[in-house]
mmCIF file of C-alpha atoms in Angstrom:
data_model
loop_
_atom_site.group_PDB
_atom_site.id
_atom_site.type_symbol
_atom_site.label_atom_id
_atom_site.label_comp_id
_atom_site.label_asym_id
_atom_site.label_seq_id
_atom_site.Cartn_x
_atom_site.Cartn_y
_atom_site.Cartn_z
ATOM 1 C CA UNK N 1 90.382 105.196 103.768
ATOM 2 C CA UNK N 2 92.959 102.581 105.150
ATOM 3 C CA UNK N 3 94.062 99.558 103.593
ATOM 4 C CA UNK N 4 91.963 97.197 105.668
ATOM 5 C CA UNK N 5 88.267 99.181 104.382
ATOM 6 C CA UNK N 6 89.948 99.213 100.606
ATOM 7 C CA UNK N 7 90.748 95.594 101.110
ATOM 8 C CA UNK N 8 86.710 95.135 102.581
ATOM 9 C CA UNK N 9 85.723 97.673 99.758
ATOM 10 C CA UNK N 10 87.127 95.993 96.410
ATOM 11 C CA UNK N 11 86.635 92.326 97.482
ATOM 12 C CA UNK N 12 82.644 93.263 97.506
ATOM 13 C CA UNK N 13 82.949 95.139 94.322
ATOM 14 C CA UNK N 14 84.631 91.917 92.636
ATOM 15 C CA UNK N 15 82.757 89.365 94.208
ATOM 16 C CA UNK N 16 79.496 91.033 93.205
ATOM 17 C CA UNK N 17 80.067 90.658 89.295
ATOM 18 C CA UNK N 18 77.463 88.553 87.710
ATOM 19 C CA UNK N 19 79.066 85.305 85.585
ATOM 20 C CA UNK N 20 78.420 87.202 82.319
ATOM 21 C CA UNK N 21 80.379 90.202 84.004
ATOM 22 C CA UNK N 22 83.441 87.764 85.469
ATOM 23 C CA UNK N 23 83.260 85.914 81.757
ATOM 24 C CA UNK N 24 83.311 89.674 79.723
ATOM 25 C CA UNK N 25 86.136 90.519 82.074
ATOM 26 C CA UNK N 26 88.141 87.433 81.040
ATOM 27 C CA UNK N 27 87.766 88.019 77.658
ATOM 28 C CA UNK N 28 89.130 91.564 78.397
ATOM 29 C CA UNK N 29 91.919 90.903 80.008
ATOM 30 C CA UNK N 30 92.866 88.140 77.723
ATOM 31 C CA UNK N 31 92.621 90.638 74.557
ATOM 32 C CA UNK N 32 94.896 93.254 76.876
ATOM 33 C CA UNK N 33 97.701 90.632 77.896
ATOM 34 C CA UNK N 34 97.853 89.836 74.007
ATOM 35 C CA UNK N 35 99.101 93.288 73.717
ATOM 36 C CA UNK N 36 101.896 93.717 76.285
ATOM 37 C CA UNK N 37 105.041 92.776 74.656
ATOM 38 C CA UNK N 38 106.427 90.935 77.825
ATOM 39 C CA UNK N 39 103.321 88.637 77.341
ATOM 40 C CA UNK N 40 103.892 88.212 73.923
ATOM 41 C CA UNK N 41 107.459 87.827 74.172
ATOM 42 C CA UNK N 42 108.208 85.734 77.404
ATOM 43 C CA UNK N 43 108.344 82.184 77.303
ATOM 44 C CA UNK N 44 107.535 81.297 80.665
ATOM 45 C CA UNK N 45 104.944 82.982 82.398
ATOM 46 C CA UNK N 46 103.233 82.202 85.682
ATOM 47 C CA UNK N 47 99.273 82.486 85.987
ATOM 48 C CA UNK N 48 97.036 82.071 88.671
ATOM 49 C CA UNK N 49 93.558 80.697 89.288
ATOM 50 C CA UNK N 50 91.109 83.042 89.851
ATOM 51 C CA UNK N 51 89.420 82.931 93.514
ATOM 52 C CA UNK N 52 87.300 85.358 95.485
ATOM 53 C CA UNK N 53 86.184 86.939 92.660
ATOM 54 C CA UNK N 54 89.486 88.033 91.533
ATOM 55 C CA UNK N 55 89.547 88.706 87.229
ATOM 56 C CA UNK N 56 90.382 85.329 85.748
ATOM 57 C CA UNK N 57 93.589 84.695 83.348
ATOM 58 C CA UNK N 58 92.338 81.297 82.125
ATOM 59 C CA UNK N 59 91.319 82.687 79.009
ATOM 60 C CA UNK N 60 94.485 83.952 78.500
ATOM 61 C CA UNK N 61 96.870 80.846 79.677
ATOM 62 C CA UNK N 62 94.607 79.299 76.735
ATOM 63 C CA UNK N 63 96.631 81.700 74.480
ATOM 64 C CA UNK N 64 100.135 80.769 76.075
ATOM 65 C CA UNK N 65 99.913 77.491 75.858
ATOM 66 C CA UNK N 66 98.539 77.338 72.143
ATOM 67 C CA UNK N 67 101.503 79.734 71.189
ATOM 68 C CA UNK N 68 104.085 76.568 72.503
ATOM 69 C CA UNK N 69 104.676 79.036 76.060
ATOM 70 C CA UNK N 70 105.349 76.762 79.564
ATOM 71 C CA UNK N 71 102.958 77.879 81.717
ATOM 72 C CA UNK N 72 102.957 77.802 85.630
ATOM 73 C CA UNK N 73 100.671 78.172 88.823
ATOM 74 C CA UNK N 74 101.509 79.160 92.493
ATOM 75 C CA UNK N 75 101.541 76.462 94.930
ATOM 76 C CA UNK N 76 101.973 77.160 98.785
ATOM 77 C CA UNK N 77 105.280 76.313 99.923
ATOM 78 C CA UNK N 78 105.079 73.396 102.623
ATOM 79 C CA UNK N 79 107.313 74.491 104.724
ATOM 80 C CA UNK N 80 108.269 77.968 104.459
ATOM 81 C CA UNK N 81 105.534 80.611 106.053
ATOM 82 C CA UNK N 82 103.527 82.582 103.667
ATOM 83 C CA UNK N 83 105.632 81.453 100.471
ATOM 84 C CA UNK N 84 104.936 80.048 97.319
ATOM 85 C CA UNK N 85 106.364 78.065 94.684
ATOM 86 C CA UNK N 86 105.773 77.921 90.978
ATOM 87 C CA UNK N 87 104.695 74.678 88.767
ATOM 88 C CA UNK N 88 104.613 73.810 85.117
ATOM 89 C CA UNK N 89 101.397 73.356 84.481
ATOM 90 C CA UNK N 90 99.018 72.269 81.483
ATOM 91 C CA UNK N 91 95.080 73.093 81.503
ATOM 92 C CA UNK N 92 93.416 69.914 82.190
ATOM 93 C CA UNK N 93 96.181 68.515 84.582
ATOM 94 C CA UNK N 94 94.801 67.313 88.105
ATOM 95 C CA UNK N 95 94.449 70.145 90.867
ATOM 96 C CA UNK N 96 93.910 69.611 94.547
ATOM 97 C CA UNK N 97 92.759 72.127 97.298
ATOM 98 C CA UNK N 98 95.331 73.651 99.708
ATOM 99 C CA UNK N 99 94.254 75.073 102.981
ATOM 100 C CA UNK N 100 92.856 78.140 101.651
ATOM 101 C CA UNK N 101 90.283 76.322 99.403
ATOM 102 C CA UNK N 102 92.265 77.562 96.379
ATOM 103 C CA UNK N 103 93.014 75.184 93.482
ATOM 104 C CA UNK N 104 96.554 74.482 92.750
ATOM 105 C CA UNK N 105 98.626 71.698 90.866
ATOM 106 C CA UNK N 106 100.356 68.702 93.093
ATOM 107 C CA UNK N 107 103.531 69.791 94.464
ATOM 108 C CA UNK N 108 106.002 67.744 92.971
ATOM 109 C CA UNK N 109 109.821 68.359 92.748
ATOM 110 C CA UNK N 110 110.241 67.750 89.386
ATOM 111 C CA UNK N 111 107.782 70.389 88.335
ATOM 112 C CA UNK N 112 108.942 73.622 90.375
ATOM 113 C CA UNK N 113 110.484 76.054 88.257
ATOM 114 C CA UNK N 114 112.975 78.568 89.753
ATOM 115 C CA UNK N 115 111.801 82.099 90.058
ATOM 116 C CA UNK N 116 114.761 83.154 87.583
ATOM 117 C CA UNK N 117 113.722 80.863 84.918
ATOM 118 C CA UNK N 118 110.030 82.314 85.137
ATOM 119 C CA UNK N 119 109.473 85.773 82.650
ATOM 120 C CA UNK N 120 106.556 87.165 83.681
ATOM 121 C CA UNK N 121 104.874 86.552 87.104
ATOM 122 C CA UNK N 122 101.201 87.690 86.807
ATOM 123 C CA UNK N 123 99.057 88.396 90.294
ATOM 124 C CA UNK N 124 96.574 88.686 91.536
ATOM 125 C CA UNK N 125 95.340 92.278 93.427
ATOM 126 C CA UNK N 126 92.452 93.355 95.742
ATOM 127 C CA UNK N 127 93.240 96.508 94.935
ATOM 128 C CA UNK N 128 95.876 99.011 92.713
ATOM 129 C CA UNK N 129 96.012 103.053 92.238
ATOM 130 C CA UNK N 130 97.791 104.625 88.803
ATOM 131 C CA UNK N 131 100.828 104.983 90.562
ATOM 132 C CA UNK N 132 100.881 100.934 90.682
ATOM 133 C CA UNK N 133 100.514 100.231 94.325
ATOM 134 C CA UNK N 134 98.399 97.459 95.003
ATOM 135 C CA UNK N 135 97.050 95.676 97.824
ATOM 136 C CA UNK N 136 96.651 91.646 98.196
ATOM 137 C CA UNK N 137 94.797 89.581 100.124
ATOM 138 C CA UNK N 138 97.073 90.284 103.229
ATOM 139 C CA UNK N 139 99.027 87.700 103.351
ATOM 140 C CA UNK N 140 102.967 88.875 101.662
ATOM 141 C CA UNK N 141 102.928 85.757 99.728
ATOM 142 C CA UNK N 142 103.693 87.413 96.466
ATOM 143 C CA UNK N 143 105.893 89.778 97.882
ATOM 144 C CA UNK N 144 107.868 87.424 100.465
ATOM 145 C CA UNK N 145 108.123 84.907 97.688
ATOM 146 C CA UNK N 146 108.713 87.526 94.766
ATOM 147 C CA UNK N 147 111.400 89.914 96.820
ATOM 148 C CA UNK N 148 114.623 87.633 95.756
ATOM 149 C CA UNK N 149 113.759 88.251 91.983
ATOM 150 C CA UNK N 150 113.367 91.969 91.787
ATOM 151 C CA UNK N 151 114.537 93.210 88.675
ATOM 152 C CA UNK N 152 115.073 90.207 86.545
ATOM 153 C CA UNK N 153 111.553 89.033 86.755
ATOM 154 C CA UNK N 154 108.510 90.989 85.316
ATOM 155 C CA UNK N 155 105.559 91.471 87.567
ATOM 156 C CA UNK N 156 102.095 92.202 86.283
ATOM 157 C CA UNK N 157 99.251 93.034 88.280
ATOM 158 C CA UNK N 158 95.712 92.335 87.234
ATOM 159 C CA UNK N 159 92.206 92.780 88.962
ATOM 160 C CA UNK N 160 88.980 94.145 87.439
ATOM 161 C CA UNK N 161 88.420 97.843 86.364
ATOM 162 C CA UNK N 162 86.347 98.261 89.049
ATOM 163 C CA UNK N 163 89.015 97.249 91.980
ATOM 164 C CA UNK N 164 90.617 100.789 91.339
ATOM 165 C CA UNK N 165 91.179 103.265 93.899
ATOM 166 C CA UNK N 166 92.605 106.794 94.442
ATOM 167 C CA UNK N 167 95.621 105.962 96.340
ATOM 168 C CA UNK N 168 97.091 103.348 98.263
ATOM 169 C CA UNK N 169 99.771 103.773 100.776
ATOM 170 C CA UNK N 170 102.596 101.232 99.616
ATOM 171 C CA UNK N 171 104.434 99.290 102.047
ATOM 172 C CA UNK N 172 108.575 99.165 102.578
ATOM 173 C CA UNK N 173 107.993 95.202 101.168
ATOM 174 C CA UNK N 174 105.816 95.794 98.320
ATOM 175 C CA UNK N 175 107.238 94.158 95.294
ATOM 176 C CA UNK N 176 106.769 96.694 92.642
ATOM 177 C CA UNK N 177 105.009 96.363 89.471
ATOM 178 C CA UNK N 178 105.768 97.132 85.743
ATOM 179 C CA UNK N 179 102.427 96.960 84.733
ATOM 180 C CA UNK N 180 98.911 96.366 85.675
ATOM 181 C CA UNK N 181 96.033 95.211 83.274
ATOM 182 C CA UNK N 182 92.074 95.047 83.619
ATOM 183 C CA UNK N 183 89.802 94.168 81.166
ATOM 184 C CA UNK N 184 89.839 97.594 79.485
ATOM 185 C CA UNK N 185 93.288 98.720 80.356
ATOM 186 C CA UNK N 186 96.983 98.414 80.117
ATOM 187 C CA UNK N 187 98.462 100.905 82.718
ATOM 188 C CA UNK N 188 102.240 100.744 82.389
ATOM 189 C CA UNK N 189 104.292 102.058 85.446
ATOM 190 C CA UNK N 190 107.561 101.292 84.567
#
């Protein structure tokens, strides 16, 4: 199967989980994070919010944040293509729409975080193997934004059990993972 029918695949499997299912998941993945010591250990750590029925962290930035961690969100970039920046944010704080539909923070200066001061970057996948190649939405924002870091930033993968496949080919610009984690499972790769 090529990536474009794994991307078509997994994006039906996710969105078709029931609100009990999605909430379940959550709790999963929250109780899985808890145990990876770069979670545990890092003290700033970049979520997401969950769209398109991706698995959703929220649950989990609850934990950060009560443990004293600085917690940030992607925000597109407003001027470079397909790149993204990272905010401080706190749960509660205002959130507008960008042109995807997709909640993020206000983009203000004083609030973007360098990539090197960030520990653990968390994302978001349509799809992952055991080997830890994953696909995304499509779009390289991740990886175009991620590439400069490689190495001295941690990058965790997480999607649903369910979004696993056999194989996926990985691409030259594919920013490689240490780690992915689903609701039942911590698979380490590096």
């Amino acid at each position: 199967m090529d990536n474009k029918a794994i991307r078509k695949e997994m994006r039906q499997k996710r969105q078709s989980l029931s609100a009990p299912q999605q909430a379940d998941a959550s709790h999963g993945l929250a109780r899985q994070l808890c145990r990876l010591p770069v979670f545990l250990f890092g003290k700033n750590i970049a979520f997401y919010l969950a769209n398109d029925g991706e698995i959703d962290p929220r649950i989990a930035m609850g934990v950060a944040e009560a443990a004293g961690k600085a917690c940030h969100l992607p925000v597109l970039h407003p001027l470079k293509q397909n790149r993204l920046h990272f905010v401080r944010y706190r749960t509660g704080q205002p959130l507008t729409s960008n042109r995807f539909g997709i909640a993020e923070p206000p983009l203000r200066r004083n609030r973007i975080v360098p990539l090197l001061a960030i520990d653990v970057v968390l994302l978001p996948m349509v799809a992952f193997d055991r080997q830890g190649n994953r696909l995304g939405m499509g779009g390289g924002f991740y990886d175009r934004t991620l590439s400069q870091t490689f190495g001295l930033t941690k990058f965790i993968g997480l999607a649903h059990s369910c979004q696993e496949t056999d194989s996926i080919a990985p691409q030259p610009w594919d920013v490689p993972l240490q780690a992915i984690v689903t609701e039942r499972d911590i698979i380490q790769i590096r």
